[in-house]
Coordinates of C-alpha atoms in Angstrom, one line a residue:
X25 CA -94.9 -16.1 13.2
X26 CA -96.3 -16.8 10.1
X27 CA -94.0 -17.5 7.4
X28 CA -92.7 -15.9 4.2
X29 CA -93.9 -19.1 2.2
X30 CA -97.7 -18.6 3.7
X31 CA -97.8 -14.9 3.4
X32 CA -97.3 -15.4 -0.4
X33 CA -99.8 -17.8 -0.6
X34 CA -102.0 -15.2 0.9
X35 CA -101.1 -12.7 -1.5
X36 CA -101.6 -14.9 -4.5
X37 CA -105.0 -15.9 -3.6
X38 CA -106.3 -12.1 -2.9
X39 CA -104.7 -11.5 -5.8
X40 CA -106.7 -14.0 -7.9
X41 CA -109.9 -12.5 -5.6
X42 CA -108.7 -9.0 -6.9
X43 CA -108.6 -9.3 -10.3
X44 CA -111.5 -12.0 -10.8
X45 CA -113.9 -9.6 -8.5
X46 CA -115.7 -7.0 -10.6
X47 CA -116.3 -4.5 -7.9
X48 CA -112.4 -3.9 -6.7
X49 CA -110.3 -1.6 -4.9
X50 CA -107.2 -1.8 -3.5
X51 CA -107.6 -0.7 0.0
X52 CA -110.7 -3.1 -0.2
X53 CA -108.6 -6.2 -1.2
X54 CA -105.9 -5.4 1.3
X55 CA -107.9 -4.9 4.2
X56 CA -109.1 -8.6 3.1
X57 CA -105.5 -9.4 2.6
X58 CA -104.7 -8.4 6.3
X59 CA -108.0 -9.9 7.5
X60 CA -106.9 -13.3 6.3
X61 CA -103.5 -13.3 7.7
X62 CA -104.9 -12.8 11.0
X63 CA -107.3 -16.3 10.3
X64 CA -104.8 -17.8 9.7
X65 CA -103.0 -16.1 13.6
X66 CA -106.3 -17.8 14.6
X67 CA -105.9 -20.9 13.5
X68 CA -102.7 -21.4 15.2
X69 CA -104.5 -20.7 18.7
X70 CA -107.2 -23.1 18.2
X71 CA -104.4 -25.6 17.6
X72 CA -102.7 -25.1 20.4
X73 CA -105.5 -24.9 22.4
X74 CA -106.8 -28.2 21.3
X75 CA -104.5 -31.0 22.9
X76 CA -105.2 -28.6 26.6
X77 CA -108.9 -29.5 25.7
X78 CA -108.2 -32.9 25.1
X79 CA -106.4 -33.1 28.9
X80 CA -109.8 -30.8 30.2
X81 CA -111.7 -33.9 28.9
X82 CA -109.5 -36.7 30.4
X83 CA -109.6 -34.8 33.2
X84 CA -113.3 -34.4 33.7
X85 CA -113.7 -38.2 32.9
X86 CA -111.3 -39.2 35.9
X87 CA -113.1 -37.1 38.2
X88 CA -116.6 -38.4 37.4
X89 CA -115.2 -42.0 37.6
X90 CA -113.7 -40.7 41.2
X91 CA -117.1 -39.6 42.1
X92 CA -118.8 -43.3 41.6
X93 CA -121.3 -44.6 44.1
X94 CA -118.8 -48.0 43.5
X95 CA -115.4 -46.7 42.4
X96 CA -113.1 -49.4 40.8
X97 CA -109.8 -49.2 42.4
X98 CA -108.4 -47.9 38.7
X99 CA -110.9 -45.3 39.4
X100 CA -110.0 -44.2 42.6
X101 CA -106.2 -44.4 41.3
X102 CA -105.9 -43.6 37.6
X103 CA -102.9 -43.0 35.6
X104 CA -102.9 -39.4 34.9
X105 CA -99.6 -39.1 33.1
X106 CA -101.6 -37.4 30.2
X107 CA -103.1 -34.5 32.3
X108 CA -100.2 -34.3 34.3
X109 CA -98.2 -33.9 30.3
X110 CA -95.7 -30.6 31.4
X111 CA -96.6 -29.2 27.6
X112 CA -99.8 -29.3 27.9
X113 CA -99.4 -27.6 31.6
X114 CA -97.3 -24.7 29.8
X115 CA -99.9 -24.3 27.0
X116 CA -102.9 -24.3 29.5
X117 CA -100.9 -21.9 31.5
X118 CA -99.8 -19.7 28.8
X119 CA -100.8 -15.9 29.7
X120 CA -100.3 -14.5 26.0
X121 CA -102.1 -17.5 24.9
X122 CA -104.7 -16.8 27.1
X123 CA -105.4 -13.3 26.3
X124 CA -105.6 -13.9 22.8
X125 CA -107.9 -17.0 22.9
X126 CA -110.4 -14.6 25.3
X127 CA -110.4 -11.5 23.0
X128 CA -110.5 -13.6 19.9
X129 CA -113.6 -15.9 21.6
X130 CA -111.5 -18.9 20.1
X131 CA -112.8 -22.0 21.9
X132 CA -113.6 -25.2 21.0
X133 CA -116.6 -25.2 23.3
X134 CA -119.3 -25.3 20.4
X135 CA -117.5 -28.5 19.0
X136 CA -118.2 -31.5 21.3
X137 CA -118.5 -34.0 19.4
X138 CA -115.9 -33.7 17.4
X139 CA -114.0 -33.3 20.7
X140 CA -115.4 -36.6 21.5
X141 CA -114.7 -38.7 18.8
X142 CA -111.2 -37.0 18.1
X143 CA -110.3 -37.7 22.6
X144 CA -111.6 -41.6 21.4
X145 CA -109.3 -41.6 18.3
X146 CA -106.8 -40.7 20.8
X147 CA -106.9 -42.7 23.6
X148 CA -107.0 -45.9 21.5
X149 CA -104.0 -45.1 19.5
X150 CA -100.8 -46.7 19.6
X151 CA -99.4 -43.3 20.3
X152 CA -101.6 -42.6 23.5
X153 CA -101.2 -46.3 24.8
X154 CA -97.6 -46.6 24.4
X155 CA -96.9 -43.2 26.4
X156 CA -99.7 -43.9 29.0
X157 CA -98.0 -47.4 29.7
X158 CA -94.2 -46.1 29.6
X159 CA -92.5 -46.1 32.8
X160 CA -90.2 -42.8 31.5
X161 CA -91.3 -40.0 33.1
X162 CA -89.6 -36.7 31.4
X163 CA -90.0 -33.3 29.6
X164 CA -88.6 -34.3 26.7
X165 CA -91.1 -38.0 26.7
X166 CA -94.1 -35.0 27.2
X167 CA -92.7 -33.0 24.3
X168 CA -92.2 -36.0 21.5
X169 CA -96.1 -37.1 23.0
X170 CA -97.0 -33.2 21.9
X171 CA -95.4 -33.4 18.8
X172 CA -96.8 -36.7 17.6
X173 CA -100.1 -35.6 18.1
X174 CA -99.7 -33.3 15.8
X175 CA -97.9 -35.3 13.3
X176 CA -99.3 -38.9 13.2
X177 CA -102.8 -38.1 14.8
X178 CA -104.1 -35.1 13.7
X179 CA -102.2 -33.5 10.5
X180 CA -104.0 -37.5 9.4
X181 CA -107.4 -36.7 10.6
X182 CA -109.9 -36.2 7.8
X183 CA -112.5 -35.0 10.0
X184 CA -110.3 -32.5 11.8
X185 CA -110.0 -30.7 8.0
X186 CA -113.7 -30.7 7.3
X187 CA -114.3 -29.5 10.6
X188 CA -111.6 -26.4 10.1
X189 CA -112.8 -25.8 5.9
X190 CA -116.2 -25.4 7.4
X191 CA -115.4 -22.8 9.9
X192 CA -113.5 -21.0 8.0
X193 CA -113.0 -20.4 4.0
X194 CA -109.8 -19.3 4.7
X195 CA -108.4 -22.5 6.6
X196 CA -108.8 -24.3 3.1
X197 CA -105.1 -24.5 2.1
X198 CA -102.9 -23.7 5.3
X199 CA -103.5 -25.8 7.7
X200 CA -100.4 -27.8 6.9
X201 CA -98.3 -24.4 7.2
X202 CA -100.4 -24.0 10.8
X203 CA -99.1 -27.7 11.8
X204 CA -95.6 -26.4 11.4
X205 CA -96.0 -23.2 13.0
X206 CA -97.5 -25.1 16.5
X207 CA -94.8 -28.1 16.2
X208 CA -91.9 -25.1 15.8
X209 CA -93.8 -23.4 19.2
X210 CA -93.9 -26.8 21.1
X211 CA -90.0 -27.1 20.5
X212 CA -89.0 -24.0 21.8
X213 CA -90.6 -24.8 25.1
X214 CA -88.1 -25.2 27.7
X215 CA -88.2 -27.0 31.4
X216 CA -89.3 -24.6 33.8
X217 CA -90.4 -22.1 31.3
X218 CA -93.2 -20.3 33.2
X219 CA -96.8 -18.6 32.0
X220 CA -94.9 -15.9 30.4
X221 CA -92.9 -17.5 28.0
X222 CA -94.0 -16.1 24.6
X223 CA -95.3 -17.8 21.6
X224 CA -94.9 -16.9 18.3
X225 CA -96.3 -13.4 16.8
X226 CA -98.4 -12.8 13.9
X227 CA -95.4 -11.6 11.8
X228 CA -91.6 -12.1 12.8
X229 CA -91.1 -8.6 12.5
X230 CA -92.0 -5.2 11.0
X231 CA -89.9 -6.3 7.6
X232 CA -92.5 -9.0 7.6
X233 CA -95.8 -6.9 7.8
X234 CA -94.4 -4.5 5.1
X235 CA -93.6 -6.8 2.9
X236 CA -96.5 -8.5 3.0
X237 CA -97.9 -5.4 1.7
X238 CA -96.0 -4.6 -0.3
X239 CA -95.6 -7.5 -2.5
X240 CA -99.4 -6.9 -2.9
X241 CA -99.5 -3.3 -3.7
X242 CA -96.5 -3.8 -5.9
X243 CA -97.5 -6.7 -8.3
X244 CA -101.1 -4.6 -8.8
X245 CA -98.7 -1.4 -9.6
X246 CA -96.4 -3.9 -11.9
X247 CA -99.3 -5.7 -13.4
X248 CA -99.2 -4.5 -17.1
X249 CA -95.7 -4.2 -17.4
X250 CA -95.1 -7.9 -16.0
X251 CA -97.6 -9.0 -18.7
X252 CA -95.7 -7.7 -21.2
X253 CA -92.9 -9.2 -20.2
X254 CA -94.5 -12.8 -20.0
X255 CA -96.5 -12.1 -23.3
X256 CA -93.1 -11.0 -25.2
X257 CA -91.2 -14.7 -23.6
X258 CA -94.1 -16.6 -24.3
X259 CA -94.4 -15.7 -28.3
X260 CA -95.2 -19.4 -29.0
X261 CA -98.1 -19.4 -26.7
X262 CA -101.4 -16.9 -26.9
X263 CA -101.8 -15.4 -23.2
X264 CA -105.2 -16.3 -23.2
X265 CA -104.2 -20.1 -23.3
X266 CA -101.6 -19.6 -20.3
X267 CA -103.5 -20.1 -17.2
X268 CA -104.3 -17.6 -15.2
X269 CA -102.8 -18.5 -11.8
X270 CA -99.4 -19.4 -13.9
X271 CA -99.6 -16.1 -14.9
X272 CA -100.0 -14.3 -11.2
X273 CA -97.7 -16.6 -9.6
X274 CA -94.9 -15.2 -12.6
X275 CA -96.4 -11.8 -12.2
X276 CA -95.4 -12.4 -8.0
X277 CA -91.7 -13.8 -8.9
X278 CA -91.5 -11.0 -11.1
X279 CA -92.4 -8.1 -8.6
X280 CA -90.4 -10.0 -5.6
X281 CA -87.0 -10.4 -7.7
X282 CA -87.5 -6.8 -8.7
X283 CA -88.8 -4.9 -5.5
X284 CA -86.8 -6.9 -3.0
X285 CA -83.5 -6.3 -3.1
X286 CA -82.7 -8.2 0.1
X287 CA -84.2 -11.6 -1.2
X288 CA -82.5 -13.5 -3.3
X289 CA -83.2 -14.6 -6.7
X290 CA -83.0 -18.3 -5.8
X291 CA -85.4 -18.2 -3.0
X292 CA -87.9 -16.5 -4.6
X293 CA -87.9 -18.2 -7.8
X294 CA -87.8 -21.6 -5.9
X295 CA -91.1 -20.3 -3.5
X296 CA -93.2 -19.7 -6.2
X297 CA -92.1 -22.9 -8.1
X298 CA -92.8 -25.0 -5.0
X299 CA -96.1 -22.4 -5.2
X300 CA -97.4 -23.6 -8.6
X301 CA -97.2 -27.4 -7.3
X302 CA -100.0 -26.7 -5.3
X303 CA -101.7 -23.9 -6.9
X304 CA -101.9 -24.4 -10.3
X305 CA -102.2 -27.3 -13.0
X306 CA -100.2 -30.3 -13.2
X307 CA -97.6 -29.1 -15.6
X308 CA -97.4 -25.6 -14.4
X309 CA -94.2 -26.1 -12.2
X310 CA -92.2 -26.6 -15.0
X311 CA -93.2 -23.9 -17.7
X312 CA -93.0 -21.1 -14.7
X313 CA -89.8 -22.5 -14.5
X314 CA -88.6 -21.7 -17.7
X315 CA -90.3 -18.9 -18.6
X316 CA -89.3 -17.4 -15.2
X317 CA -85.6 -18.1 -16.3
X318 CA -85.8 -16.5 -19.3
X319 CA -87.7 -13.5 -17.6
X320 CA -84.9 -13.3 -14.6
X321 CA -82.0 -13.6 -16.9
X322 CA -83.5 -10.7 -19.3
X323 CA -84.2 -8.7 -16.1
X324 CA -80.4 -9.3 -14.7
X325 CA -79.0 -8.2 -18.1
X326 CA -81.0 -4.7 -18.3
X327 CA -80.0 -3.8 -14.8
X328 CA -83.8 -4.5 -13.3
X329 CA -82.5 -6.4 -10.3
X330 CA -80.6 -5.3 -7.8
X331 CA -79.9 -6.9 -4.4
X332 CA -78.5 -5.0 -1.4
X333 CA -77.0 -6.8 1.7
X334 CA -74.4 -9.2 2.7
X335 CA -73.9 -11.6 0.2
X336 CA -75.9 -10.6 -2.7
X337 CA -74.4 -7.6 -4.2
X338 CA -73.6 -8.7 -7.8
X339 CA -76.2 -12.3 -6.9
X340 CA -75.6 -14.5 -9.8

């Protein structure tokens, strides 16, 4: 499913597309909000549907070396401990995976050649050699093989993120999220797990898909009262010299710690800190930290947050 962390990136950026677009609405900007979750739902198919394209094209090559006028005894008996990889054989398999891929049209059928040179990369890397020469034979030697892919070869590969920022605008930032998402998926995969075994949702839950909206709807709702509240802790600074993705990332805390009674106040103000690392300037991280603190603790004193559930009645 994708996670809490990615869903409020996605709200931050629509929310940035919302206010910076002259022609807005809100059932316009959500619908585009939804829309780019499900890229994102996307993306995670294509990846897991690239390392069974990678065994399709080991697999073709071995046959046309098989069908030689002269075959070369290493042709006529190759080592096929890649397309024979029992991960790759549950992913190929995968019904729900399947389905989705065919009613989505995600294939990587228009990208040869960067098939091509990404299979090369792979079969002349230390990775691919060392498990093609092993004389372990084992699910859990297929697995770590899966996993590394992902990891060493292709969460490295500079072409693989060009390729994915130019089919999609909204692949720019996430892929890394994506990464985790298919390495969590290949984990859960058991021995003898048949085509039915499920894969992860779009969200983990209902809770998930409301909040989502949500913490949209709400932070548009909030918005001049949440400036307020930053302009009146930020006296020493004029709001026009505060950037303006330091303010909507406060403007998000703000509505989350507020709206949300069943999130904490740690996690939230430690997403959106770890949030303005990657989304806004260099020194950002630490004056959303303080402001935020001041902003929370004047919030806890006036009764504006309350959390509900076990273990954070009366959160400190």
């Amino acid at each position: 499913m994708i996670s809490r962390r990615l869903l409020r990136v996605k709200v931050l950026q629509l929310l940035y597309a919302y206010y910076k677009n002259q022609d807005r609405t809100i059932a316009k900007a959500e619908k585009e909000l939804f829309f780019s979750v499900g890229k994102a739902y996307d993306l995670y198919h294509y990846l897991l549907l690239l390392i069974v394209e990678l065994a399709f094209v080991a697999e073709r090559k071995i046959e046309t070396a098989r069908e030689k006028i002269i075959p070369t005894q290493e042709d006529l008996n190759p080592n096929t401990k890649f397309i024979d990889n029992v991960i790759i054989k549950q992913l190929a398999n995968n019904v729900q995976l399947k389905a989705y891929a065919s009613s989505n049209t995600i294939t990587w059928d228009d990208q040869e050649d960067f098939i091509r040179v990404l299979f090369d990369k792979l079969i002349n890397s230390e990775l691919y050699i060392n498990y093609m020469n092993s004389d372990t034979i084992s699910y859990q030697e297929d697995k770590k093989f899966v996993e590394k892919f992902f990891i060493n070869l292709l969460a490295t590969d500079d072409d693989f993120y060009s390729l994915m920022e130019e089919k999609s605008i909204y692949w720019n930032d996430e892929i890394e999220f994506i990464i985790s998402m298919v390495l969590k998926t290949i984990k859960s995969f058991k021995e003898g797990d048949d085509q039915d075994v499920s894969i992860m949702s779009l969200f983990k839950d209902k809770e998930d898909e409301t909040y989502v909206r949500d913490l949209f709807r709400k932070a548009i709702v909030n918005h001049s009262e949440h400036v307020e509240l930053i302009q009146k802790n930020t006296k020493n600074w004029e709001l026009e010299r505060i950037a303006f993705m330091d303010i909507l990332i406060m403007e998000l805390a703000l509505t989350e710690i507020k709206e949300f009674p069943s999130v904490p106040v740690k996690v939230s103000f430690n997403e959106y800190l770890e949030i303005a690392k990657f989304y806004s300037t260099s020194n950002s991280s630490n004056f959303i930290n303080g402001i935020l603190d001041k902003l929370v603790r004047e919030l806890k004193d006036n009764g504006s947050v309350k959390k509900v559930g076990r273990g954070l009645v009366g959160e400190k």
